[in-house]
């Protein structure tokens, strides 16, 4: 069964600190892995997308890594800001462009405090 | 890119009533989808909205409960019928823009509370 597991479930950090969120998946076949940021009550917004051959991809203070051999990904947030408080969702696609092949993680809820 | 407008953004609905959610995209898209996100849960695909024909529903979702229309390449509606408190969720429209088949955009969502 295709699954995406994220850890931790929730996280509280001080403003300015770094943090790393984890994503393990068992989706097969694998096409790509996406990280989304979802503010409370809003739709998810794409941060990064990585294919099988990509090991790392950055988007500003967000850096995602992918190890397709171990089926693990991480999202590193540098110098966190209050506006980073949100849920971060890992989504794995088993087939390019086909939404029915997307497997969603339940997300990591990040809270950045003063 | 694609800018997605969903209406309503929030609503409180009476048990037994139906509500239609609209999704308008500012450009033509290859595919349109409807998701549900129950409180504290991950996103679940309800159906793929097919232009000019019946939607393709995922297991556990049926047309009588979630009728969907897609009259053209940029617009779709999802109706939540005969609502119960268990239907309280965020409903999200999602699109794959033409020429960006590896990109999926989500609307802002429609937050429904059934009382």
PDB file of C-alpha atoms in Angstrom:
ATOM      1  CA  UNK A   1       0.000   0.000   0.000  1.00  0.00           C
ATOM      2  CA  UNK A   2       1.338   3.455  -0.923  1.00  0.00           C
ATOM      3  CA  UNK A   3       2.039   5.494   2.172  1.00  0.00           C
ATOM      4  CA  UNK A   4       3.713   8.758   3.101  1.00  0.00           C
ATOM      5  CA  UNK A   5       4.715   9.267   6.708  1.00  0.00           C
ATOM      6  CA  UNK A   6       5.878  12.572   8.100  1.00  0.00           C
ATOM      7  CA  UNK A   7       7.636  13.431  11.303  1.00  0.00           C
ATOM      8  CA  UNK A   8       7.425  15.088  13.645  1.00  0.00           C
ATOM      9  CA  UNK A   9       3.671  15.536  13.777  1.00  0.00           C
ATOM     10  CA  UNK A  10       4.142  18.994  15.261  1.00  0.00           C
ATOM     11  CA  UNK A  11       7.047  21.228  16.123  1.00  0.00           C
ATOM     12  CA  UNK A  12       7.574  24.481  17.988  1.00  0.00           C
ATOM     13  CA  UNK A  13      10.724  26.500  17.404  1.00  0.00           C
ATOM     14  CA  UNK A  14      11.983  29.970  18.214  1.00  0.00           C
ATOM     15  CA  UNK A  15      12.134  32.599  15.523  1.00  0.00           C
ATOM     16  CA  UNK A  16      15.498  32.581  13.797  1.00  0.00           C
ATOM     17  CA  UNK A  17      16.211  28.925  14.472  1.00  0.00           C
ATOM     18  CA  UNK A  18      16.540  26.222  11.836  1.00  0.00           C
ATOM     19  CA  UNK A  19      14.476  23.048  11.629  1.00  0.00           C
ATOM     20  CA  UNK A  20      14.225  19.897   9.561  1.00  0.00           C
ATOM     21  CA  UNK A  21      11.053  18.012   8.697  1.00  0.00           C
ATOM     22  CA  UNK A  22      11.114  14.387   7.610  1.00  0.00           C
ATOM     23  CA  UNK A  23       9.156  12.412   5.035  1.00  0.00           C
ATOM     24  CA  UNK A  24       9.363   8.649   4.441  1.00  0.00           C
ATOM     25  CA  UNK A  25       7.412   7.030   1.658  1.00  0.00           C
ATOM     26  CA  UNK A  26       6.621   3.627   0.219  1.00  0.00           C
ATOM     27  CA  UNK A  27       5.049   4.829  -3.039  1.00  0.00           C
ATOM     28  CA  UNK A  28       5.927   2.739  -6.059  1.00  0.00           C
ATOM     29  CA  UNK A  29       6.486   3.432  -8.873  1.00  0.00           C
ATOM     30  CA  UNK A  30       7.972   6.796  -7.985  1.00  0.00           C
ATOM     31  CA  UNK A  31       7.661   9.847 -10.203  1.00  0.00           C
ATOM     32  CA  UNK A  32       8.288  12.895  -8.029  1.00  0.00           C
ATOM     33  CA  UNK A  33       8.072  14.267  -4.516  1.00  0.00           C
ATOM     34  CA  UNK A  34       6.618  17.645  -3.599  1.00  0.00           C
ATOM     35  CA  UNK A  35       6.613  19.726  -0.472  1.00  0.00           C
ATOM     36  CA  UNK A  36       3.692  22.060   0.114  1.00  0.00           C
ATOM     37  CA  UNK A  37       3.088  24.744   2.742  1.00  0.00           C
ATOM     38  CA  UNK A  38      -0.467  25.075   3.972  1.00  0.00           C
ATOM     39  CA  UNK A  39      -1.502  27.991   6.149  1.00  0.00           C
ATOM     40  CA  UNK A  40      -4.464  27.353   8.429  1.00  0.00           C
ATOM     41  CA  UNK A  41      -7.714  27.439   6.473  1.00  0.00           C
ATOM     42  CA  UNK A  42      -5.936  27.990   3.152  1.00  0.00           C
ATOM     43  CA  UNK A  43      -4.970  25.861   0.179  1.00  0.00           C
ATOM     44  CA  UNK A  44      -1.528  24.229  -0.112  1.00  0.00           C
ATOM     45  CA  UNK A  45       1.179  26.189  -1.895  1.00  0.00           C
ATOM     46  CA  UNK A  46       4.016  24.391  -3.649  1.00  0.00           C
ATOM     47  CA  UNK A  47       7.520  24.841  -2.234  1.00  0.00           C
ATOM     48  CA  UNK A  48       9.577  22.309  -4.179  1.00  0.00           C
ATOM     49  CA  UNK A  49       9.226  19.389  -6.531  1.00  0.00           C
ATOM     50  CA  UNK A  50      11.936  16.776  -7.069  1.00  0.00           C
ATOM     51  CA  UNK A  51      12.235  13.909  -9.488  1.00  0.00           C
ATOM     52  CA  UNK A  52      14.104  10.662  -9.035  1.00  0.00           C
ATOM     53  CA  UNK A  53      17.447  12.070 -10.175  1.00  0.00           C
ATOM     54  CA  UNK A  54      17.426  15.179  -7.973  1.00  0.00           C
ATOM     55  CA  UNK A  55      19.044  15.085  -4.537  1.00  0.00           C
ATOM     56  CA  UNK A  56      18.413  18.616  -3.378  1.00  0.00           C
ATOM     57  CA  UNK A  57      16.396  21.651  -4.355  1.00  0.00           C
ATOM     58  CA  UNK A  58      16.141  25.053  -2.725  1.00  0.00           C
ATOM     59  CA  UNK A  59      13.465  27.722  -2.690  1.00  0.00           C
ATOM     60  CA  UNK A  60      14.677  30.674  -0.647  1.00  0.00           C
ATOM     61  CA  UNK A  61      15.054  29.563   2.955  1.00  0.00           C
ATOM     62  CA  UNK A  62      13.549  26.166   2.159  1.00  0.00           C
ATOM     63  CA  UNK A  63      15.830  23.315   1.074  1.00  0.00           C
ATOM     64  CA  UNK A  64      14.471  19.890   0.245  1.00  0.00           C
ATOM     65  CA  UNK A  65      16.527  16.728  -0.069  1.00  0.00           C
ATOM     66  CA  UNK A  66      15.627  13.411  -1.600  1.00  0.00           C
ATOM     67  CA  UNK A  67      17.193   9.982  -1.197  1.00  0.00           C
ATOM     68  CA  UNK A  68      15.330   7.758  -3.651  1.00  0.00           C
ATOM     69  CA  UNK A  69      17.236   4.678  -2.498  1.00  0.00           C
ATOM     70  CA  UNK A  70      16.048   4.915   1.092  1.00  0.00           C
ATOM     71  CA  UNK A  71      12.787   6.621   0.057  1.00  0.00           C
ATOM     72  CA  UNK A  72      13.325   9.537   2.376  1.00  0.00           C
ATOM     73  CA  UNK A  73      13.038  13.263   1.982  1.00  0.00           C
ATOM     74  CA  UNK A  74      13.612  16.195   4.263  1.00  0.00           C
ATOM     75  CA  UNK A  75      12.641  19.843   4.252  1.00  0.00           C
ATOM     76  CA  UNK A  76      15.086  22.174   5.976  1.00  0.00           C
ATOM     77  CA  UNK A  77      13.948  25.650   6.963  1.00  0.00           C
ATOM     78  CA  UNK A  78      16.691  28.154   7.673  1.00  0.00           C
ATOM     79  CA  UNK A  79      16.393  31.211   9.908  1.00  0.00           C
ATOM     80  CA  UNK A  80      12.724  30.624  10.598  1.00  0.00           C
ATOM     81  CA  UNK A  81      10.232  33.471  10.597  1.00  0.00           C
ATOM     82  CA  UNK A  82       6.842  33.825  12.261  1.00  0.00           C
ATOM     83  CA  UNK A  83       5.241  33.525   8.813  1.00  0.00           C
ATOM     84  CA  UNK A  84       6.673  30.022   8.482  1.00  0.00           C
ATOM     85  CA  UNK A  85       4.046  28.834  10.964  1.00  0.00           C
ATOM     86  CA  UNK A  86       1.963  26.425   8.910  1.00  0.00           C
ATOM     87  CA  UNK A  87       1.499  22.782   8.038  1.00  0.00           C
ATOM     88  CA  UNK A  88       4.077  21.294   5.695  1.00  0.00           C
ATOM     89  CA  UNK A  89       2.821  18.452   3.552  1.00  0.00           C
ATOM     90  CA  UNK A  90       4.907  15.887   1.696  1.00  0.00           C
ATOM     91  CA  UNK A  91       3.232  14.557  -1.447  1.00  0.00           C
ATOM     92  CA  UNK A  92       4.560  11.697  -3.541  1.00  0.00           C
ATOM     93  CA  UNK A  93       3.453  11.060  -7.099  1.00  0.00           C
ATOM     94  CA  UNK A  94       3.452   7.602  -8.585  1.00  0.00           C
ATOM     95  CA  UNK A  95       2.647   8.832 -12.081  1.00  0.00           C
ATOM     96  CA  UNK A  96       3.467  12.140 -13.737  1.00  0.00           C
ATOM     97  CA  UNK A  97       0.584  14.620 -13.775  1.00  0.00           C
ATOM     98  CA  UNK A  98      -2.031  12.169 -12.548  1.00  0.00           C
ATOM     99  CA  UNK A  99      -3.618  13.387  -9.358  1.00  0.00           C
ATOM    100  CA  UNK A 100      -5.141  10.031  -8.568  1.00  0.00           C
ATOM    101  CA  UNK A 101      -1.599   8.713  -8.101  1.00  0.00           C
ATOM    102  CA  UNK A 102      -0.703  11.331  -5.498  1.00  0.00           C
ATOM    103  CA  UNK A 103      -0.190  10.120  -1.958  1.00  0.00           C
ATOM    104  CA  UNK A 104      -0.367  12.809   0.711  1.00  0.00           C
ATOM    105  CA  UNK A 105       1.318  12.808   4.081  1.00  0.00           C
ATOM    106  CA  UNK A 106      -0.657  14.091   7.053  1.00  0.00           C
ATOM    107  CA  UNK A 107       1.740  16.978   7.443  1.00  0.00           C
ATOM    108  CA  UNK A 108       3.967  18.497  10.097  1.00  0.00           C
ATOM    109  CA  UNK A 109       2.444  21.430  11.925  1.00  0.00           C
ATOM    110  CA  UNK A 110       5.172  24.001  12.567  1.00  0.00           C
ATOM    111  CA  UNK A 111       4.788  26.867  14.990  1.00  0.00           C
ATOM    112  CA  UNK A 112       7.422  29.583  15.103  1.00  0.00           C
ATOM    113  CA  UNK A 113       7.358  31.688  18.268  1.00  0.00           C
ATOM    114  CA  UNK A 114       9.129  34.741  19.606  1.00  0.00           C
TER     115      UNK A 114
ATOM    116  CA  UNK B   1       1.052  29.264 -13.436  1.00  0.00           C
ATOM    117  CA  UNK B   2      -2.623  29.262 -12.581  1.00  0.00           C
ATOM    118  CA  UNK B   3      -4.682  31.460 -10.303  1.00  0.00           C
ATOM    119  CA  UNK B   4      -7.621  29.586  -8.824  1.00  0.00           C
ATOM    120  CA  UNK B   5     -10.646  31.294  -7.328  1.00  0.00           C
ATOM    121  CA  UNK B   6     -12.932  29.283  -5.110  1.00  0.00           C
ATOM    122  CA  UNK B   7     -16.315  30.377  -3.790  1.00  0.00           C
ATOM    123  CA  UNK B   8     -17.473  30.383  -1.101  1.00  0.00           C
ATOM    124  CA  UNK B   9     -14.347  30.544   1.034  1.00  0.00           C
ATOM    125  CA  UNK B  10     -16.340  29.679   4.144  1.00  0.00           C
ATOM    126  CA  UNK B  11     -19.892  28.746   4.969  1.00  0.00           C
ATOM    127  CA  UNK B  12     -21.973  27.388   7.787  1.00  0.00           C
ATOM    128  CA  UNK B  13     -24.640  25.038   6.500  1.00  0.00           C
ATOM    129  CA  UNK B  14     -27.707  23.433   7.973  1.00  0.00           C
ATOM    130  CA  UNK B  15     -27.922  19.664   8.155  1.00  0.00           C
ATOM    131  CA  UNK B  16     -29.806  18.204   5.186  1.00  0.00           C
ATOM    132  CA  UNK B  17     -29.114  21.085   2.821  1.00  0.00           C
ATOM    133  CA  UNK B  18     -26.834  21.144  -0.219  1.00  0.00           C
ATOM    134  CA  UNK B  19     -24.116  23.606  -1.166  1.00  0.00           C
ATOM    135  CA  UNK B  20     -22.353  24.184  -4.461  1.00  0.00           C
ATOM    136  CA  UNK B  21     -18.713  25.261  -4.524  1.00  0.00           C
ATOM    137  CA  UNK B  22     -17.342  27.012  -7.577  1.00  0.00           C
ATOM    138  CA  UNK B  23     -13.805  26.828  -8.954  1.00  0.00           C
ATOM    139  CA  UNK B  24     -12.676  29.310 -11.588  1.00  0.00           C
ATOM    140  CA  UNK B  25      -9.189  29.259 -13.122  1.00  0.00           C
ATOM    141  CA  UNK B  26      -7.617  32.175 -14.958  1.00  0.00           C
ATOM    142  CA  UNK B  27      -6.183  29.985 -17.717  1.00  0.00           C
ATOM    143  CA  UNK B  28      -6.963  26.752 -19.504  1.00  0.00           C
ATOM    144  CA  UNK B  29      -6.013  23.661 -17.589  1.00  0.00           C
ATOM    145  CA  UNK B  30      -5.526  20.061 -18.589  1.00  0.00           C
ATOM    146  CA  UNK B  31      -7.037  18.550 -15.502  1.00  0.00           C
ATOM    147  CA  UNK B  32      -9.215  19.665 -12.600  1.00  0.00           C
ATOM    148  CA  UNK B  33      -9.714  17.799  -9.359  1.00  0.00           C
ATOM    149  CA  UNK B  34     -11.681  18.094  -6.157  1.00  0.00           C
ATOM    150  CA  UNK B  35     -10.195  17.165  -2.783  1.00  0.00           C
ATOM    151  CA  UNK B  36     -11.546  16.991   0.731  1.00  0.00           C
ATOM    152  CA  UNK B  37      -9.499  17.700   3.845  1.00  0.00           C
ATOM    153  CA  UNK B  38     -11.201  16.794   7.076  1.00  0.00           C
ATOM    154  CA  UNK B  39      -9.986  18.469  10.284  1.00  0.00           C
ATOM    155  CA  UNK B  40      -6.460  17.388  11.141  1.00  0.00           C
ATOM    156  CA  UNK B  41      -6.341  14.994   8.201  1.00  0.00           C
ATOM    157  CA  UNK B  42      -4.519  14.780   4.915  1.00  0.00           C
ATOM    158  CA  UNK B  43      -6.067  15.587   1.554  1.00  0.00           C
ATOM    159  CA  UNK B  44      -8.285  12.944  -0.032  1.00  0.00           C
ATOM    160  CA  UNK B  45      -9.143  12.977  -3.720  1.00  0.00           C
ATOM    161  CA  UNK B  46     -12.898  13.013  -4.334  1.00  0.00           C
ATOM    162  CA  UNK B  47     -12.958  12.989  -8.111  1.00  0.00           C
ATOM    163  CA  UNK B  48     -11.470  14.159 -11.376  1.00  0.00           C
ATOM    164  CA  UNK B  49     -13.692  16.706 -13.116  1.00  0.00           C
ATOM    165  CA  UNK B  50     -13.942  15.848 -16.812  1.00  0.00           C
ATOM    166  CA  UNK B  51     -14.914  18.509 -19.314  1.00  0.00           C
ATOM    167  CA  UNK B  52     -18.281  17.822 -20.850  1.00  0.00           C
ATOM    168  CA  UNK B  53     -18.736  14.416 -19.281  1.00  0.00           C
ATOM    169  CA  UNK B  54     -19.315  12.738 -15.950  1.00  0.00           C
ATOM    170  CA  UNK B  55     -16.629  13.074 -13.316  1.00  0.00           C
ATOM    171  CA  UNK B  56     -14.429  10.129 -12.362  1.00  0.00           C
ATOM    172  CA  UNK B  57     -14.958   9.346  -8.689  1.00  0.00           C
ATOM    173  CA  UNK B  58     -12.532   7.736  -6.268  1.00  0.00           C
ATOM    174  CA  UNK B  59     -13.473   4.825  -4.080  1.00  0.00           C
ATOM    175  CA  UNK B  60     -15.824   5.909  -1.327  1.00  0.00           C
ATOM    176  CA  UNK B  61     -17.260   8.888  -3.203  1.00  0.00           C
ATOM    177  CA  UNK B  62     -20.422   8.800  -5.336  1.00  0.00           C
ATOM    178  CA  UNK B  63     -22.080  11.149  -7.770  1.00  0.00           C
ATOM    179  CA  UNK B  64     -25.330  11.381  -5.824  1.00  0.00           C
ATOM    180  CA  UNK B  65     -23.504  12.797  -2.831  1.00  0.00           C
ATOM    181  CA  UNK B  66     -20.908  14.902  -4.683  1.00  0.00           C
ATOM    182  CA  UNK B  67     -22.242  15.892  -8.112  1.00  0.00           C
ATOM    183  CA  UNK B  68     -19.589  17.663 -10.176  1.00  0.00           C
ATOM    184  CA  UNK B  69     -19.840  19.728 -13.319  1.00  0.00           C
ATOM    185  CA  UNK B  70     -17.153  20.979 -15.666  1.00  0.00           C
ATOM    186  CA  UNK B  71     -18.725  22.801 -18.594  1.00  0.00           C
ATOM    187  CA  UNK B  72     -15.442  24.189 -19.969  1.00  0.00           C
ATOM    188  CA  UNK B  73     -11.665  24.182 -19.517  1.00  0.00           C
ATOM    189  CA  UNK B  74     -11.564  26.808 -16.772  1.00  0.00           C
ATOM    190  CA  UNK B  75     -14.606  26.212 -14.533  1.00  0.00           C
ATOM    191  CA  UNK B  76     -15.973  23.456 -12.321  1.00  0.00           C
ATOM    192  CA  UNK B  77     -18.461  23.068  -9.506  1.00  0.00           C
ATOM    193  CA  UNK B  78     -18.720  20.578  -6.668  1.00  0.00           C
ATOM    194  CA  UNK B  79     -21.999  20.129  -4.822  1.00  0.00           C
ATOM    195  CA  UNK B  80     -22.079  18.594  -1.367  1.00  0.00           C
ATOM    196  CA  UNK B  81     -25.583  17.131  -1.105  1.00  0.00           C
ATOM    197  CA  UNK B  82     -27.758  16.398   1.894  1.00  0.00           C
ATOM    198  CA  UNK B  83     -25.031  17.521   4.259  1.00  0.00           C
ATOM    199  CA  UNK B  84     -24.359  16.058   7.674  1.00  0.00           C
ATOM    200  CA  UNK B  85     -21.832  17.170  10.319  1.00  0.00           C
ATOM    201  CA  UNK B  86     -19.421  14.542   8.957  1.00  0.00           C
ATOM    202  CA  UNK B  87     -19.185  16.610   5.766  1.00  0.00           C
ATOM    203  CA  UNK B  88     -17.578  19.485   7.671  1.00  0.00           C
ATOM    204  CA  UNK B  89     -14.279  19.855   5.833  1.00  0.00           C
ATOM    205  CA  UNK B  90     -12.181  22.025   3.619  1.00  0.00           C
ATOM    206  CA  UNK B  91     -12.970  21.314  -0.027  1.00  0.00           C
ATOM    207  CA  UNK B  92     -10.152  22.127  -2.426  1.00  0.00           C
ATOM    208  CA  UNK B  93     -10.090  22.567  -6.167  1.00  0.00           C
ATOM    209  CA  UNK B  94      -6.835  21.550  -7.823  1.00  0.00           C
ATOM    210  CA  UNK B  95      -5.600  21.980 -11.396  1.00  0.00           C
ATOM    211  CA  UNK B  96      -2.829  20.902 -13.716  1.00  0.00           C
ATOM    212  CA  UNK B  97      -2.208  23.799 -16.143  1.00  0.00           C
ATOM    213  CA  UNK B  98      -1.862  23.094 -19.844  1.00  0.00           C
ATOM    214  CA  UNK B  99       1.846  22.857 -20.636  1.00  0.00           C
ATOM    215  CA  UNK B 100       2.790  22.338 -16.982  1.00  0.00           C
ATOM    216  CA  UNK B 101       1.855  18.716 -16.608  1.00  0.00           C
ATOM    217  CA  UNK B 102       4.248  18.233 -13.693  1.00  0.00           C
ATOM    218  CA  UNK B 103       2.730  21.038 -11.621  1.00  0.00           C
ATOM    219  CA  UNK B 104      -0.364  20.898  -9.467  1.00  0.00           C
ATOM    220  CA  UNK B 105      -1.948  24.041  -8.050  1.00  0.00           C
ATOM    221  CA  UNK B 106      -4.517  24.214  -5.299  1.00  0.00           C
ATOM    222  CA  UNK B 107      -7.234  26.745  -4.697  1.00  0.00           C
ATOM    223  CA  UNK B 108      -7.647  28.517  -1.378  1.00  0.00           C
ATOM    224  CA  UNK B 109     -10.274  26.008  -0.323  1.00  0.00           C
ATOM    225  CA  UNK B 110     -13.861  26.246   0.832  1.00  0.00           C
ATOM    226  CA  UNK B 111     -14.271  25.667   4.558  1.00  0.00           C
ATOM    227  CA  UNK B 112     -17.683  24.169   5.261  1.00  0.00           C
ATOM    228  CA  UNK B 113     -19.136  23.672   8.712  1.00  0.00           C
ATOM    229  CA  UNK B 114     -22.372  21.669   8.934  1.00  0.00           C
ATOM    230  CA  UNK B 115     -24.508  22.239  12.012  1.00  0.00           C
TER     231      UNK B 115
END
